[in-house]
């Protein structure tokens, strides 16, 4: 057997690979969501502040939002394959409309002191199409929420590996919490690791979340955990998944590498309002689910946000 | 205190939105602004009566901004030329700078941003 076959066979057998791919793809989804919302915010800002724009700006805005939407559809379908065809079909519809109405040269209007410039009219129409749709049609923003629902529906089938998983038991004011931990830095975990204590955790994001969970001195050992969590971690990243349905959050991911553009926190929760997310999160609702994230902020903000999430879950 | 002499500013862009908005915004401070969608007409007007500042788009069908700038500077070396670039023509703007443009500004921009460049240009005249 060749060396490369040994390496790739070992990787394929590792549960770490699946989780790394899942988290990487989810992070890509967030990056594309950020690109989408940044483009929309930029368009709104140009309208509000009376910028001088040209036709090329409007065309490039349409292309940017559609390309980032397309990438989000791709990311969502990699994470949750079933039902992806419908998303691609809807995306095709948005592109077709854009080609008909927004990616065409803007006709020059006749000179008039009171007429709105055609570039501004076109930009208003584009923003309207993105945010509210036209004539009862679907908007790109509502399509974003459809994509999120697609993800959420698929997350119900997440399975958790049992190999190479450590266990951490925490006693908080809320109850006993069991964290099943998988170390993503180890490509091939061998067997079941021993229990760990919070001080053993080298992962800063998880460490920050656990700060909110204090041991209650003299507490009796409750027989059943109030909630159970699965955490996939490496030195500067954590993904935390709720194993039980009765949790405020289903999925939290965060990084703290010190690279402001790359660090993010994401949280997916059910029946959560904006006030349930830490300050500064961008929150979008889709049905009963709320999808919140922050990106590109100072490390202190990331730390504060992770601690706040920890308090919501464990305190 | 000595009153500031109004600047004579020429704006050349084949898109009406630029001339319309800049005329309104730049005239507020008392400067005299003329706008042109035809670069040939603008150059003809300039040749007869030079302006202090010329703001010109770089990509126009009839005549490009570099040609406009060369004609302007040939007629009046003191005039400051400011180039407006489109969304992806910053390289062309750099070429304009090497050929004598005072500065450039990329669309989309706010009239106030252009006003700041004009004020710098006026101070250096």
Coordinates of C-alpha atoms in Angstrom, one line a residue:
Chain A
X1 CA 0.0 0.0 0.0
X2 CA 1.3 3.4 -0.8
X3 CA 1.9 6.2 1.7
X4 CA -0.8 8.4 0.2
X5 CA -3.3 5.6 0.5
X6 CA -2.5 5.2 4.1
X7 CA -2.9 8.9 4.8
X8 CA -6.1 9.3 2.9
X9 CA -7.6 6.2 4.4
X10 CA -6.8 7.4 7.8
X11 CA -8.4 10.8 7.1
X12 CA -11.5 9.2 5.6
X13 CA -12.0 7.1 8.7
X14 CA -11.6 10.1 11.0
X15 CA -14.8 11.7 12.4
X16 CA -12.8 14.9 12.6
X17 CA -12.8 15.2 8.9
X18 CA -16.6 15.3 8.6
X19 CA -17.0 17.8 11.4
X20 CA -14.2 20.0 10.0
X21 CA -15.9 20.0 6.6
X22 CA -19.3 20.8 8.2
X23 CA -17.9 23.7 10.2
X24 CA -15.8 25.0 7.2
X25 CA -18.8 25.0 5.0
X26 CA -21.0 26.7 7.6
X27 CA -18.3 29.4 8.0
X28 CA -18.3 29.9 4.2
X29 CA -22.1 30.3 4.4
X30 CA -21.7 33.1 6.9
X31 CA -19.0 34.8 4.9
X32 CA -21.3 34.8 1.9
X33 CA -24.2 36.0 4.0
X34 CA -22.0 38.8 5.2
X35 CA -21.1 39.7 1.6
X36 CA -24.8 39.7 0.7
X37 CA -25.8 42.0 3.5
X38 CA -22.8 44.3 3.1
X39 CA -23.7 44.8 -0.6
X40 CA -27.3 45.6 0.4
X41 CA -26.2 48.0 3.1
X42 CA -23.9 49.6 0.6
X43 CA -26.7 50.2 -1.9
X44 CA -29.0 51.6 0.8
X45 CA -26.2 54.0 2.0
X46 CA -25.6 55.2 -1.6
X47 CA -29.3 56.1 -1.9
X48 CA -29.6 57.7 1.6
X49 CA -26.5 59.9 1.3
X50 CA -27.0 61.2 -2.3
X51 CA -24.0 59.6 -3.8
X52 CA -23.2 60.2 -7.4
X53 CA -23.5 56.7 -8.9
X54 CA -23.3 55.3 -12.4
X55 CA -25.0 52.5 -14.2
X56 CA -22.0 50.2 -13.6
X57 CA -22.4 50.5 -9.8
X58 CA -26.0 49.4 -10.0
X59 CA -25.1 46.4 -12.3
X60 CA -22.3 45.4 -10.1
X61 CA -24.5 45.6 -7.0
X62 CA -27.0 43.2 -8.6
X63 CA -24.3 40.8 -9.6
X64 CA -22.7 40.9 -6.1
X65 CA -26.0 40.1 -4.3
X66 CA -26.9 37.3 -6.7
X67 CA -23.4 35.8 -6.6
X68 CA -23.3 35.7 -2.9
X69 CA -26.9 34.3 -2.8
X70 CA -25.7 31.6 -5.3
X71 CA -22.8 30.8 -3.0
X72 CA -25.1 30.5 0.0
X73 CA -27.3 28.1 -1.9
X74 CA -24.2 26.0 -2.7
X75 CA -23.1 26.0 0.9
X76 CA -26.5 25.1 2.2
X77 CA -26.8 22.3 -0.3
X78 CA -23.4 20.9 0.6
X79 CA -24.5 20.9 4.3
X80 CA -28.0 19.6 3.6
X81 CA -28.4 17.9 0.3
X82 CA -32.0 17.0 0.3
X83 CA -34.3 19.6 -1.2
X84 CA -31.4 21.5 -2.8
X85 CA -32.8 21.4 -6.3
X86 CA -35.7 23.7 -5.3
X87 CA -33.2 26.3 -4.1
X88 CA -31.2 26.2 -7.3
X89 CA -34.5 26.5 -9.3
X90 CA -35.5 29.6 -7.3
X91 CA -32.0 31.1 -7.7
X92 CA -32.3 30.6 -11.5
X93 CA -35.6 32.6 -11.3
X94 CA -33.9 35.5 -9.6
X95 CA -31.1 35.6 -12.2
X96 CA -33.6 35.5 -15.0
X97 CA -35.5 38.5 -13.6
X98 CA -32.2 40.3 -13.0
X99 CA -31.1 39.8 -16.6
X100 CA -34.5 41.0 -17.9
X101 CA -34.8 44.1 -15.7
X102 CA -31.6 45.1 -13.9
X103 CA -28.6 43.9 -15.9
X104 CA -29.6 45.9 -19.0
X105 CA -28.4 49.4 -20.0
X106 CA -30.3 52.1 -18.2
X107 CA -32.2 54.2 -20.8
X108 CA -31.3 57.8 -20.7
X109 CA -34.2 60.0 -19.5
X110 CA -35.2 63.3 -21.2
X111 CA -33.8 66.4 -19.5
X112 CA -36.0 67.6 -16.8
X113 CA -35.4 69.6 -13.7
X114 CA -37.7 67.6 -11.6
X115 CA -37.1 64.1 -13.0
X116 CA -35.3 61.6 -10.9
X117 CA -32.0 60.4 -12.5
X118 CA -32.5 57.0 -14.1
X119 CA -29.5 55.5 -12.2
X120 CA -31.2 56.4 -8.9
X121 CA -34.5 55.0 -10.1
X122 CA -32.8 51.8 -11.1
X123 CA -31.0 51.6 -7.7
X124 CA -34.3 52.1 -5.8
X125 CA -35.9 49.4 -7.9
X126 CA -33.0 47.0 -7.1
X127 CA -33.1 47.7 -3.4
X128 CA -36.9 47.2 -3.4
X129 CA -36.5 43.9 -5.3
X130 CA -33.9 42.7 -2.8
X131 CA -35.8 43.7 0.3
X132 CA -39.5 43.4 -0.4
X133 CA -39.9 41.8 -3.8
X134 CA -42.2 43.3 -6.5
X135 CA -45.9 42.8 -7.2
X136 CA -46.1 40.1 -4.5
X137 CA -43.1 38.2 -5.8
X138 CA -40.4 36.8 -3.5
X139 CA -37.6 39.1 -2.4
X140 CA -34.0 38.1 -2.1
X141 CA -34.2 38.7 1.6
X142 CA -37.1 36.3 2.0
X143 CA -35.2 33.8 -0.2
X144 CA -32.2 34.1 2.3
X145 CA -34.6 33.0 5.0
X146 CA -35.8 30.1 2.9
X147 CA -32.1 29.0 2.6
X148 CA -31.8 29.2 6.4
X149 CA -35.0 27.1 6.9
X150 CA -33.5 24.5 4.5
X151 CA -30.4 24.4 6.7
X152 CA -32.4 24.2 10.0
X153 CA -34.6 21.4 8.7
X154 CA -31.5 19.4 7.7
X155 CA -29.7 19.9 11.0
X156 CA -32.3 17.7 12.7
X157 CA -30.5 14.7 11.2
X158 CA -27.1 15.5 12.6
X159 CA -25.4 12.4 14.0
X160 CA -22.7 12.6 16.7
X161 CA -19.6 10.4 16.7
X162 CA -18.9 8.2 19.6
X163 CA -15.2 7.5 18.9
X164 CA -12.4 9.6 20.4
X165 CA -14.8 11.8 22.3
X166 CA -14.0 13.1 25.8
X167 CA -16.6 14.1 28.4
X168 CA -16.8 17.1 30.6
X169 CA -19.4 17.4 33.3
X170 CA -20.3 20.8 34.6
X171 CA -22.5 21.7 37.5
X172 CA -24.1 25.0 36.9
X173 CA -26.9 26.9 38.6
X174 CA -29.2 25.7 35.7
X175 CA -28.4 22.1 36.3
X176 CA -25.9 19.5 35.3
X177 CA -24.5 19.8 31.8
X178 CA -22.7 17.1 29.9
X179 CA -20.3 18.2 27.2
X180 CA -19.1 15.6 24.7
X181 CA -15.8 17.0 23.3
X182 CA -14.0 16.1 20.1
X183 CA -10.6 17.6 19.5
X184 CA -10.3 18.6 15.9
X185 CA -6.5 19.0 16.1
X186 CA -6.2 15.2 16.4
X187 CA -6.7 13.7 13.0
X188 CA -7.2 10.2 14.2
X189 CA -8.6 9.9 17.7
X190 CA -7.9 6.5 19.2
X191 CA -10.6 5.1 21.4
X192 CA -12.6 7.0 24.0
X193 CA -10.6 9.7 25.8
X194 CA -10.9 10.2 29.6
X195 CA -13.0 12.9 31.2
X196 CA -11.5 16.4 31.2
X197 CA -11.8 19.4 33.4
X198 CA -12.3 23.0 32.2
X199 CA -8.7 23.8 33.0
X200 CA -7.7 21.1 30.5
X201 CA -9.5 23.0 27.7
X202 CA -7.0 24.7 25.4
X203 CA -9.7 26.0 23.2
X204 CA -10.3 29.7 24.0
X205 CA -13.7 30.1 22.6
X206 CA -15.1 27.1 24.5
X207 CA -13.2 28.3 27.6
X208 CA -14.9 31.6 27.4
X209 CA -18.3 30.0 27.0
X210 CA -17.6 27.8 30.1
X211 CA -16.6 30.9 32.2
X212 CA -20.3 31.5 32.6
X213 CA -20.8 28.1 34.2
X214 CA -19.7 28.0 37.8
X215 CA -19.5 24.9 39.9
X216 CA -22.0 25.0 42.7
X217 CA -20.2 24.0 45.9
X218 CA -21.7 21.0 47.7
X219 CA -24.2 20.4 45.0
X220 CA -25.7 16.9 44.8
X221 CA -25.1 15.0 41.6
X222 CA -28.4 15.3 39.6
X223 CA -29.1 12.0 37.9
X224 CA -30.0 13.5 34.5
X225 CA -28.3 16.3 32.6
X226 CA -30.6 19.3 32.0
X227 CA -29.2 19.5 28.4
X228 CA -26.4 17.8 26.5
X229 CA -23.9 19.4 24.2
X230 CA -21.5 18.2 21.6
X231 CA -18.4 20.4 21.1
X232 CA -15.9 20.1 18.2
X233 CA -12.9 22.2 19.2
X234 CA -9.4 23.1 18.3
X235 CA -7.1 25.8 19.7
X236 CA -9.0 28.8 18.5
X237 CA -12.4 27.5 17.4
X238 CA -15.5 25.8 18.9
X239 CA -18.7 24.4 17.4
X240 CA -21.3 23.6 20.0
X241 CA -24.3 21.6 19.1
X242 CA -27.3 20.8 21.3
X243 CA -28.1 17.2 21.4
X244 CA -31.4 17.7 23.0
X245 CA -34.3 19.7 21.6
X246 CA -35.0 21.7 24.7
X247 CA -32.2 24.1 24.3
X248 CA -32.1 27.9 23.7
X249 CA -29.6 27.4 20.9
X250 CA -29.2 24.5 18.5
X251 CA -25.7 25.5 17.2
X252 CA -23.1 27.9 18.2
X253 CA -19.8 28.4 16.4
X254 CA -17.0 30.8 17.2
X255 CA -13.4 31.5 16.5
X256 CA -10.8 33.7 18.3
X257 CA -7.7 33.5 16.3
X258 CA -6.9 37.2 16.6
X259 CA -7.5 37.8 12.9
X260 CA -10.4 40.3 13.0
X261 CA -11.5 39.5 9.5
X262 CA -11.6 35.8 10.1
X263 CA -13.0 35.7 13.6
X264 CA -16.8 35.3 13.9
X265 CA -19.5 34.0 16.3
X266 CA -22.6 32.4 15.0
X267 CA -25.7 31.2 16.9
X268 CA -28.8 29.5 15.7
X269 CA -31.7 29.5 18.2
X270 CA -35.3 28.6 18.4
X271 CA -38.0 31.0 19.6
X272 CA -35.3 33.6 20.3
X273 CA -35.7 37.3 19.9
X274 CA -33.1 39.8 19.1
X275 CA -32.7 40.6 22.8
X276 CA -31.6 37.0 23.4
X277 CA -28.5 37.5 21.2
X278 CA -25.4 39.5 22.5
X279 CA -25.3 43.1 21.5
X280 CA -23.9 43.7 18.0
X281 CA -25.2 40.5 16.4
X282 CA -26.9 40.7 13.1
X283 CA -30.1 38.6 13.5
X284 CA -32.4 37.3 10.8
X285 CA -35.5 35.3 11.6
X286 CA -36.9 32.5 9.6
X287 CA -40.1 31.1 11.0
X288 CA -39.4 30.0 14.6
X289 CA -35.6 30.1 14.1
X290 CA -33.3 33.0 14.6
X291 CA -29.9 33.1 13.0
X292 CA -27.4 35.6 14.4
X293 CA -23.8 36.3 13.8
X294 CA -21.0 38.8 14.2
X295 CA -17.9 39.2 12.0
X296 CA -14.9 41.4 11.7
X297 CA -15.0 42.9 15.2
X298 CA -12.3 43.4 17.9
X299 CA -11.3 40.3 19.8
X300 CA -12.7 41.8 23.0
X301 CA -16.1 41.9 21.4
X302 CA -15.8 38.3 20.4
X303 CA -14.9 37.4 24.0
X304 CA -17.8 39.3 25.4
X305 CA -20.2 37.7 23.0
X306 CA -19.0 34.2 23.7
X307 CA -19.3 34.8 27.5
X308 CA -22.9 36.2 27.0
X309 CA -23.9 33.1 25.0
X310 CA -22.4 31.0 27.8
X311 CA -24.5 32.7 30.4
X312 CA -27.6 32.2 28.3
X313 CA -26.9 28.5 28.0
X314 CA -25.4 27.5 31.3
X315 CA -26.1 30.1 34.0
Chain B
X1 CA -11.7 90.1 5.5
X2 CA -11.2 89.6 1.8
X3 CA -14.0 87.8 0.1
X4 CA -13.1 84.6 -1.6
X5 CA -13.2 84.9 -5.4
X6 CA -15.6 82.4 -6.8
X7 CA -14.0 79.5 -8.6
X8 CA -15.0 78.8 -12.2
X9 CA -15.6 75.1 -12.4
X10 CA -16.3 73.1 -15.5
X11 CA -17.8 69.6 -15.1
X12 CA -17.7 67.2 -18.1
X13 CA -19.6 63.8 -18.0
X14 CA -21.8 62.2 -20.5
X15 CA -24.1 61.0 -17.7
X16 CA -26.6 63.7 -16.7
X17 CA -26.7 62.6 -13.1
X18 CA -23.1 63.8 -12.6
X19 CA -23.6 67.3 -14.0
X20 CA -27.0 67.8 -12.4
X21 CA -25.9 66.8 -8.9
X22 CA -22.5 68.5 -9.0
X23 CA -24.0 71.8 -10.4
X24 CA -26.4 71.9 -7.4
X25 CA -23.8 70.9 -4.8
X26 CA -20.8 73.0 -6.0
X27 CA -22.8 76.1 -6.6
X28 CA -24.0 76.3 -3.0
X29 CA -20.7 77.8 -2.0
X30 CA -20.9 80.5 -4.5
X31 CA -18.7 79.0 -7.2
X32 CA -19.7 79.3 -10.9
X33 CA -20.3 75.9 -12.3
X34 CA -20.9 74.9 -16.0
X35 CA -21.8 71.4 -16.9
X36 CA -21.3 69.6 -20.3
X37 CA -22.3 66.1 -21.5
X38 CA -20.4 66.7 -24.8
X39 CA -16.6 66.8 -24.2
X40 CA -16.1 68.5 -27.6
X41 CA -18.4 71.3 -26.7
X42 CA -16.7 71.6 -23.3
X43 CA -13.2 71.8 -24.9
X44 CA -14.5 74.4 -27.4
X45 CA -15.9 76.5 -24.5
X46 CA -12.7 76.1 -22.5
X47 CA -10.6 77.2 -25.4
X48 CA -12.5 80.4 -25.6
X49 CA -12.6 81.1 -21.9
X50 CA -10.5 78.9 -19.5
X51 CA -11.8 77.8 -16.2
X52 CA -10.0 77.4 -12.9
X53 CA -11.0 73.8 -12.3
X54 CA -12.1 71.1 -14.8
X55 CA -13.7 67.9 -13.5
X56 CA -14.0 65.3 -16.2
X57 CA -15.1 61.7 -16.6
X58 CA -12.3 59.5 -18.0
X59 CA -14.5 57.3 -20.2
X60 CA -16.7 59.1 -22.6
X61 CA -17.8 58.0 -26.0
X62 CA -17.1 61.2 -27.9
X63 CA -13.7 61.9 -26.4
X64 CA -11.9 60.4 -23.4
X65 CA -10.9 62.3 -20.3
X66 CA -7.2 62.1 -21.1
X67 CA -7.7 63.9 -24.4
X68 CA -9.8 66.5 -22.7
X69 CA -7.1 67.0 -20.0
X70 CA -4.4 67.4 -22.7
X71 CA -6.4 70.0 -24.5
X72 CA -7.2 71.9 -21.3
X73 CA -3.6 71.9 -20.1
X74 CA -2.3 73.0 -23.5
X75 CA -4.7 76.0 -23.4
X76 CA -4.1 76.8 -19.7
X77 CA -1.3 75.3 -17.6
X78 CA -2.8 76.9 -14.4
X79 CA -6.1 75.0 -14.6
X80 CA -6.4 72.0 -12.3
X81 CA -7.9 68.9 -13.8
X82 CA -9.7 66.4 -11.6
X83 CA -10.5 63.0 -13.2
X84 CA -13.7 61.0 -12.4
X85 CA -13.2 57.3 -12.8
X86 CA -15.8 54.7 -13.1
X87 CA -16.1 51.6 -10.9
X88 CA -13.2 49.8 -12.3
X89 CA -10.9 52.2 -14.1
X90 CA -8.5 53.2 -11.4
X91 CA -5.6 52.2 -13.6
X92 CA -6.7 54.7 -16.2
X93 CA -6.9 57.3 -13.4
X94 CA -3.3 56.6 -12.5
X95 CA -2.3 57.2 -16.1
X96 CA -4.1 60.5 -16.0
X97 CA -2.1 61.5 -12.9
X98 CA 1.1 60.7 -14.6
X99 CA 0.0 63.0 -17.5
X100 CA -0.8 66.0 -15.3
X101 CA -4.1 65.5 -13.6
X102 CA -4.3 67.0 -10.1
X103 CA -6.2 64.2 -8.6
X104 CA -8.9 61.6 -9.2
X105 CA -12.1 60.5 -7.6
X106 CA -13.9 57.2 -8.2
X107 CA -17.6 56.7 -8.5
X108 CA -19.7 56.3 -6.5
X109 CA -18.7 59.4 -4.5
X110 CA -20.4 62.2 -2.5
X111 CA -20.3 65.7 -3.8
X112 CA -18.6 66.7 -0.5
X113 CA -15.7 64.5 -1.3
X114 CA -15.2 66.2 -4.6
X115 CA -15.5 69.6 -2.9
X116 CA -12.6 68.7 -0.6
X117 CA -10.4 68.0 -3.7
X118 CA -11.5 71.2 -5.4
X119 CA -10.6 73.2 -2.3
X120 CA -7.1 71.6 -2.2
X121 CA -6.7 72.4 -5.9
X122 CA -7.8 76.0 -5.4
X123 CA -5.2 76.4 -2.6
X124 CA -2.4 75.2 -4.8
X125 CA -3.3 77.6 -7.7

